[in-house]
């Protein structure tokens, strides 16, 4: 018995020591550990049972017997629950702790002992039931936890993926970038390429969203194929994509950018359509352009804006001056609303000349902002800001009213042209704003011409169509501005009641040099004359250009060669002078 007790103590001490030491030995394989544990567990249970059995068999004192038997039976019951996670071990241990006691009880010729053996034997199935039930509960709750973990993982994956392209979405990109940042060494550079597809909206609007989605998916797969291995490629909403990857230096970044540009510029075929879509890219590098992610993202965004303004299909690196431009933009934004009240805005007028008679046929109203500190601001700088902030509605109505008032004092055959931004047309009550301006100035609607660009017509919205037909019905005329810069689709000329096509300056400046420009102007003029429309050549600066556009069939001309835009009183004076000197033409 002493031997058994000593063995039990030795096993107990050994198990405690190994229990304390083993968890630190991570390299041990789990299988060996388990066998080790099982041997210890079975040895300890057998020895517990053996001691209990010996106490009964050798008639040990009542106190010691009760203690040892209770220890064996108690251990057997306790372990049934404790090790229920591994039922084979738990049941094995219960049997090993109890069977020796039962056998010893049966071997004694004593009814009480037989009764004890019977009770212990009857407790075994109960202990086994506890093991199996607890095991069942444990198994079910582990399975449930596993299912909800898998579900959570799936939801998280979905929340971080863009459905159209399968790329990371905004949330996914943020998550990945934060992880990358944590792994970045102090000498590593992370380049962010922010891409925006040029003219994607036009494709989406003209060919439908399904084609738009397929185009995005194709762009996504081209970008993924072209991006370096391990790069994060994400769609950042709409037609914007972001690629983030580690780079060695600026040269490598440039090469990557031109590779990405090339990949997108290659024509894309979707069903029967052959789409040529370019992209602008803004690039910022961490840590050169900012120490944290937010700053670098802002830098790439600013650089992208710069690339777009500078003529698209190009990549721009972030430069600190861009932040200054942004500051200026913000200033313009906050000061624009006040500018009207402070009387800082004026409408100037640039004459549009009849190329056959040399007489003024119309004036184009061009807004000017004379800022007390910043000097003269060009409309190209503040009109986009007015569009973004919505101030264009008030500003546009004010311009139309001013222009109509001035025109009312001119001779009846001279018209006034006012530029409309797309947002102005889409605003509720847009036509009413124009009609009010006409009524207030008492100007005949025939003498007002609204210049709109092709982008306004691309979305083919009912609002635009209603706006045009409502005003055309009362006699207001329409001119297609900046023709030749966008899709240059001639189909609009048939569909809408245009009385003029204004061929863009970029075309005209090439007319004396390039045969192609001339041929195009000739074709447009031919078509316009059949439809009874005028063709205005914009941006005429030299006599050669005037001669060339005239020869190509343009009926009207506008540009610095004739006159720059001037204040209203000068326009009125010029008209008066022309009438006095009539029929002598202004120039040309
Ligand atoms: P736009 O409608 O094409 O106007 C013609 C622009 O070309 C004017 O610039 C005019 O000053 C300029 N220009 C005229 N002749 C010549 C020339 O011979 N050479 C050169 N280099 N330029 C010439 P501006 O006034 O800076 O206006 C720029 C653009 O801003 C306009 O282009 C128009 O799209 C927009 N804009 C101007 N005023 C308004 C306005 O009142 N409302 C709206 N919505 N947009 C306006
Ligand atoms: Mg115009
Ligand atoms: Mg124009």
mmCIF file of C-alpha atoms in Angstrom, residues 206-387:
data_model
loop_
_atom_site.group_PDB
_atom_site.id
_atom_site.type_symbol
_atom_site.label_atom_id
_atom_site.label_comp_id
_atom_site.label_asym_id
_atom_site.label_seq_id
_atom_site.Cartn_x
_atom_site.Cartn_y
_atom_site.Cartn_z
ATOM 1 C CA UNK A 206 -24.718 56.335 -73.730
ATOM 2 C CA UNK A 207 -24.266 52.533 -73.675
ATOM 3 C CA UNK A 208 -25.950 51.714 -70.386
ATOM 4 C CA UNK A 209 -24.894 50.571 -66.942
ATOM 5 C CA UNK A 210 -24.375 46.943 -67.934
ATOM 6 C CA UNK A 211 -21.718 47.886 -70.458
ATOM 7 C CA UNK A 212 -20.325 50.322 -67.880
ATOM 8 C CA UNK A 213 -20.000 47.498 -65.330
ATOM 9 C CA UNK A 214 -18.294 45.191 -67.817
ATOM 10 C CA UNK A 215 -15.921 47.950 -68.740
ATOM 11 C CA UNK A 216 -15.037 48.437 -65.064
ATOM 12 C CA UNK A 217 -14.460 44.700 -64.668
ATOM 13 C CA UNK A 218 -12.144 44.666 -67.710
ATOM 14 C CA UNK A 219 -10.228 47.681 -66.407
ATOM 15 C CA UNK A 220 -9.933 45.941 -63.029
ATOM 16 C CA UNK A 221 -8.469 42.798 -64.565
ATOM 17 C CA UNK A 222 -6.017 44.798 -66.688
ATOM 18 C CA UNK A 223 -4.888 46.758 -63.655
ATOM 19 C CA UNK A 224 -4.476 43.604 -61.589
ATOM 20 C CA UNK A 225 -2.427 42.006 -64.371
ATOM 21 C CA UNK A 226 -0.230 45.089 -64.764
ATOM 22 C CA UNK A 227 0.270 45.942 -61.076
ATOM 23 C CA UNK A 228 3.360 44.449 -59.420
ATOM 24 C CA UNK A 229 2.928 41.242 -57.452
ATOM 25 C CA UNK A 230 1.558 41.799 -53.980
ATOM 26 C CA UNK A 231 0.108 45.237 -54.819
ATOM 27 C CA UNK A 232 -3.242 46.257 -53.346
ATOM 28 C CA UNK A 233 -5.666 46.946 -56.179
ATOM 29 C CA UNK A 234 -8.956 48.533 -55.169
ATOM 30 C CA UNK A 235 -11.967 50.193 -56.719
ATOM 31 C CA UNK A 236 -12.647 53.353 -54.841
ATOM 32 C CA UNK A 237 -16.216 53.861 -55.985
ATOM 33 C CA UNK A 238 -17.492 55.094 -59.353
ATOM 34 C CA UNK A 239 -14.723 55.004 -61.940
ATOM 35 C CA UNK A 240 -11.859 55.478 -59.499
ATOM 36 C CA UNK A 241 -9.234 52.867 -58.703
ATOM 37 C CA UNK A 242 -6.346 52.855 -56.254
ATOM 38 C CA UNK A 243 -3.205 50.794 -56.485
ATOM 39 C CA UNK A 244 -0.746 50.714 -53.613
ATOM 40 C CA UNK A 245 2.615 48.989 -53.791
ATOM 41 C CA UNK A 246 6.123 49.261 -52.486
ATOM 42 C CA UNK A 247 8.572 51.040 -54.788
ATOM 43 C CA UNK A 248 12.303 51.627 -54.763
ATOM 44 C CA UNK A 249 12.302 55.190 -56.104
ATOM 45 C CA UNK A 250 10.486 57.746 -58.229
ATOM 46 C CA UNK A 251 11.758 56.279 -61.489
ATOM 47 C CA UNK A 252 10.257 52.925 -60.758
ATOM 48 C CA UNK A 253 7.015 54.695 -59.852
ATOM 49 C CA UNK A 254 7.004 56.519 -63.198
ATOM 50 C CA UNK A 255 7.527 53.269 -65.094
ATOM 51 C CA UNK A 256 4.689 51.633 -63.181
ATOM 52 C CA UNK A 257 2.388 54.599 -63.887
ATOM 53 C CA UNK A 258 3.034 54.539 -67.614
ATOM 54 C CA UNK A 259 2.446 50.782 -67.629
ATOM 55 C CA UNK A 260 -0.924 51.285 -65.934
ATOM 56 C CA UNK A 261 -1.851 54.080 -68.360
ATOM 57 C CA UNK A 262 -0.913 51.920 -71.323
ATOM 58 C CA UNK A 263 -2.984 49.008 -70.019
ATOM 59 C CA UNK A 264 -6.120 51.145 -69.788
ATOM 60 C CA UNK A 265 -5.614 53.071 -73.001
ATOM 61 C CA UNK A 266 -5.605 49.916 -75.170
ATOM 62 C CA UNK A 267 -9.066 49.697 -76.799
ATOM 63 C CA UNK A 268 -11.590 47.531 -74.976
ATOM 64 C CA UNK A 269 -14.085 45.459 -76.921
ATOM 65 C CA UNK A 270 -17.459 44.820 -75.322
ATOM 66 C CA UNK A 271 -19.902 43.004 -77.612
ATOM 67 C CA UNK A 272 -19.874 45.106 -80.765
ATOM 68 C CA UNK A 273 -18.591 48.267 -79.151
ATOM 69 C CA UNK A 274 -14.918 49.198 -79.339
ATOM 70 C CA UNK A 275 -14.263 51.528 -76.435
ATOM 71 C CA UNK A 276 -11.257 53.737 -76.041
ATOM 72 C CA UNK A 277 -11.022 54.843 -72.503
ATOM 73 C CA UNK A 278 -8.122 56.711 -70.982
ATOM 74 C CA UNK A 279 -7.258 57.473 -67.420
ATOM 75 C CA UNK A 280 -5.683 60.169 -65.330
ATOM 76 C CA UNK A 281 -3.413 59.148 -62.462
ATOM 77 C CA UNK A 282 -2.454 61.019 -59.315
ATOM 78 C CA UNK A 283 0.578 59.666 -57.460
ATOM 79 C CA UNK A 284 1.850 60.269 -53.948
ATOM 80 C CA UNK A 285 4.598 58.406 -52.131
ATOM 81 C CA UNK A 286 4.843 57.580 -48.463
ATOM 82 C CA UNK A 287 6.886 58.838 -46.609
ATOM 83 C CA UNK A 288 8.150 61.459 -49.156
ATOM 84 C CA UNK A 289 4.780 63.191 -49.563
ATOM 85 C CA UNK A 290 3.400 62.597 -46.101
ATOM 86 C CA UNK A 291 4.098 60.598 -42.987
ATOM 87 C CA UNK A 292 0.648 59.109 -42.614
ATOM 88 C CA UNK A 293 -1.876 57.435 -44.834
ATOM 89 C CA UNK A 294 -4.407 60.230 -44.763
ATOM 90 C CA UNK A 295 -1.916 62.856 -45.946
ATOM 91 C CA UNK A 296 -0.629 60.621 -48.737
ATOM 92 C CA UNK A 297 -4.171 59.859 -49.879
ATOM 93 C CA UNK A 298 -4.937 63.571 -49.972
ATOM 94 C CA UNK A 299 -1.727 64.117 -51.930
ATOM 95 C CA UNK A 300 -2.656 61.477 -54.522
ATOM 96 C CA UNK A 301 -6.154 62.959 -54.800
ATOM 97 C CA UNK A 302 -4.756 66.441 -55.392
ATOM 98 C CA UNK A 303 -2.278 65.098 -57.940
ATOM 99 C CA UNK A 304 -5.158 63.348 -59.714
ATOM 100 C CA UNK A 305 -7.131 66.558 -59.853
ATOM 101 C CA UNK A 306 -4.065 68.212 -61.348
ATOM 102 C CA UNK A 307 -3.679 65.469 -63.966
ATOM 103 C CA UNK A 308 -7.302 65.876 -65.011
ATOM 104 C CA UNK A 309 -7.140 69.639 -65.253
ATOM 105 C CA UNK A 310 -3.934 69.378 -67.265
ATOM 106 C CA UNK A 311 -5.558 67.476 -70.051
ATOM 107 C CA UNK A 312 -6.221 63.903 -68.914
ATOM 108 C CA UNK A 313 -4.539 60.676 -70.060
ATOM 109 C CA UNK A 314 -1.555 61.500 -67.916
ATOM 110 C CA UNK A 315 0.031 60.869 -64.545
ATOM 111 C CA UNK A 316 0.866 63.630 -62.081
ATOM 112 C CA UNK A 317 3.082 63.364 -59.042
ATOM 113 C CA UNK A 318 2.014 65.236 -55.940
ATOM 114 C CA UNK A 319 3.797 68.568 -55.385
ATOM 115 C CA UNK A 320 3.421 70.900 -52.381
ATOM 116 C CA UNK A 321 2.200 73.693 -54.719
ATOM 117 C CA UNK A 322 -0.935 71.639 -55.280
ATOM 118 C CA UNK A 323 -1.871 72.157 -51.654
ATOM 119 C CA UNK A 324 -1.533 75.889 -52.199
ATOM 120 C CA UNK A 325 -3.865 75.634 -55.197
ATOM 121 C CA UNK A 326 -6.319 73.781 -53.043
ATOM 122 C CA UNK A 327 -6.137 76.516 -50.444
ATOM 123 C CA UNK A 328 -6.879 79.031 -53.185
ATOM 124 C CA UNK A 329 -9.817 76.929 -54.306
ATOM 125 C CA UNK A 330 -11.160 76.833 -50.783
ATOM 126 C CA UNK A 331 -10.786 80.607 -50.546
ATOM 127 C CA UNK A 332 -12.642 81.048 -53.811
ATOM 128 C CA UNK A 333 -15.349 78.753 -52.525
ATOM 129 C CA UNK A 334 -15.882 80.801 -49.389
ATOM 130 C CA UNK A 335 -15.640 84.188 -51.110
ATOM 131 C CA UNK A 336 -17.755 83.478 -54.167
ATOM 132 C CA UNK A 337 -21.105 83.940 -52.425
ATOM 133 C CA UNK A 338 -19.998 87.280 -51.039
ATOM 134 C CA UNK A 339 -18.584 88.403 -54.381
ATOM 135 C CA UNK A 340 -22.060 88.953 -55.823
ATOM 136 C CA UNK A 341 -23.169 91.075 -52.880
ATOM 137 C CA UNK A 342 -19.911 93.022 -52.935
ATOM 138 C CA UNK A 343 -20.362 93.822 -56.614
ATOM 139 C CA UNK A 344 -17.070 92.184 -57.543
ATOM 140 C CA UNK A 345 -18.518 90.274 -60.509
ATOM 141 C CA UNK A 346 -19.102 91.757 -63.951
ATOM 142 C CA UNK A 347 -20.374 90.459 -67.233
ATOM 143 C CA UNK A 348 -18.096 91.231 -70.172
ATOM 144 C CA UNK A 349 -19.038 90.888 -73.822
ATOM 145 C CA UNK A 350 -17.002 89.512 -76.721
ATOM 146 C CA UNK A 351 -18.270 90.247 -80.233
ATOM 147 C CA UNK A 352 -19.133 87.486 -82.682
ATOM 148 C CA UNK A 353 -18.546 88.710 -86.204
ATOM 149 C CA UNK A 354 -20.278 87.874 -89.466
ATOM 150 C CA UNK A 355 -17.345 86.725 -91.594
ATOM 151 C CA UNK A 356 -18.944 87.827 -94.861
ATOM 152 C CA UNK A 357 -19.958 91.370 -93.826
ATOM 153 C CA UNK A 358 -17.537 92.022 -90.937
ATOM 154 C CA UNK A 359 -20.410 93.282 -88.795
ATOM 155 C CA UNK A 360 -21.196 92.319 -85.211
ATOM 156 C CA UNK A 361 -23.947 89.705 -85.158
ATOM 157 C CA UNK A 362 -23.874 88.927 -81.449
ATOM 158 C CA UNK A 363 -21.964 89.270 -78.200
ATOM 159 C CA UNK A 364 -21.031 86.380 -75.966
ATOM 160 C CA UNK A 365 -21.481 87.185 -72.280
ATOM 161 C CA UNK A 366 -18.423 86.099 -70.286
ATOM 162 C CA UNK A 367 -18.346 86.529 -66.552
ATOM 163 C CA UNK A 368 -15.390 88.233 -64.841
ATOM 164 C CA UNK A 369 -14.472 88.477 -61.161
ATOM 165 C CA UNK A 370 -12.359 91.412 -60.069
ATOM 166 C CA UNK A 371 -11.177 90.381 -56.631
ATOM 167 C CA UNK A 372 -9.839 93.142 -54.364
ATOM 168 C CA UNK A 373 -6.719 91.091 -53.398
ATOM 169 C CA UNK A 374 -6.368 88.393 -56.036
ATOM 170 C CA UNK A 375 -6.952 90.593 -59.066
ATOM 171 C CA UNK A 376 -8.898 89.320 -62.085
ATOM 172 C CA UNK A 377 -10.079 85.739 -61.753
ATOM 173 C CA UNK A 378 -10.856 83.722 -64.907
ATOM 174 C CA UNK A 379 -14.174 81.879 -65.168
ATOM 175 C CA UNK A 380 -12.248 78.639 -65.727
ATOM 176 C CA UNK A 381 -11.045 79.002 -62.154
ATOM 177 C CA UNK A 382 -14.245 79.900 -60.339
ATOM 178 C CA UNK A 383 -17.073 78.461 -62.494
ATOM 179 C CA UNK A 384 -16.104 74.848 -61.582
ATOM 180 C CA UNK A 385 -16.068 75.874 -57.895
ATOM 181 C CA UNK A 386 -19.481 77.511 -58.318
ATOM 182 C CA UNK A 387 -20.688 74.254 -59.891
#
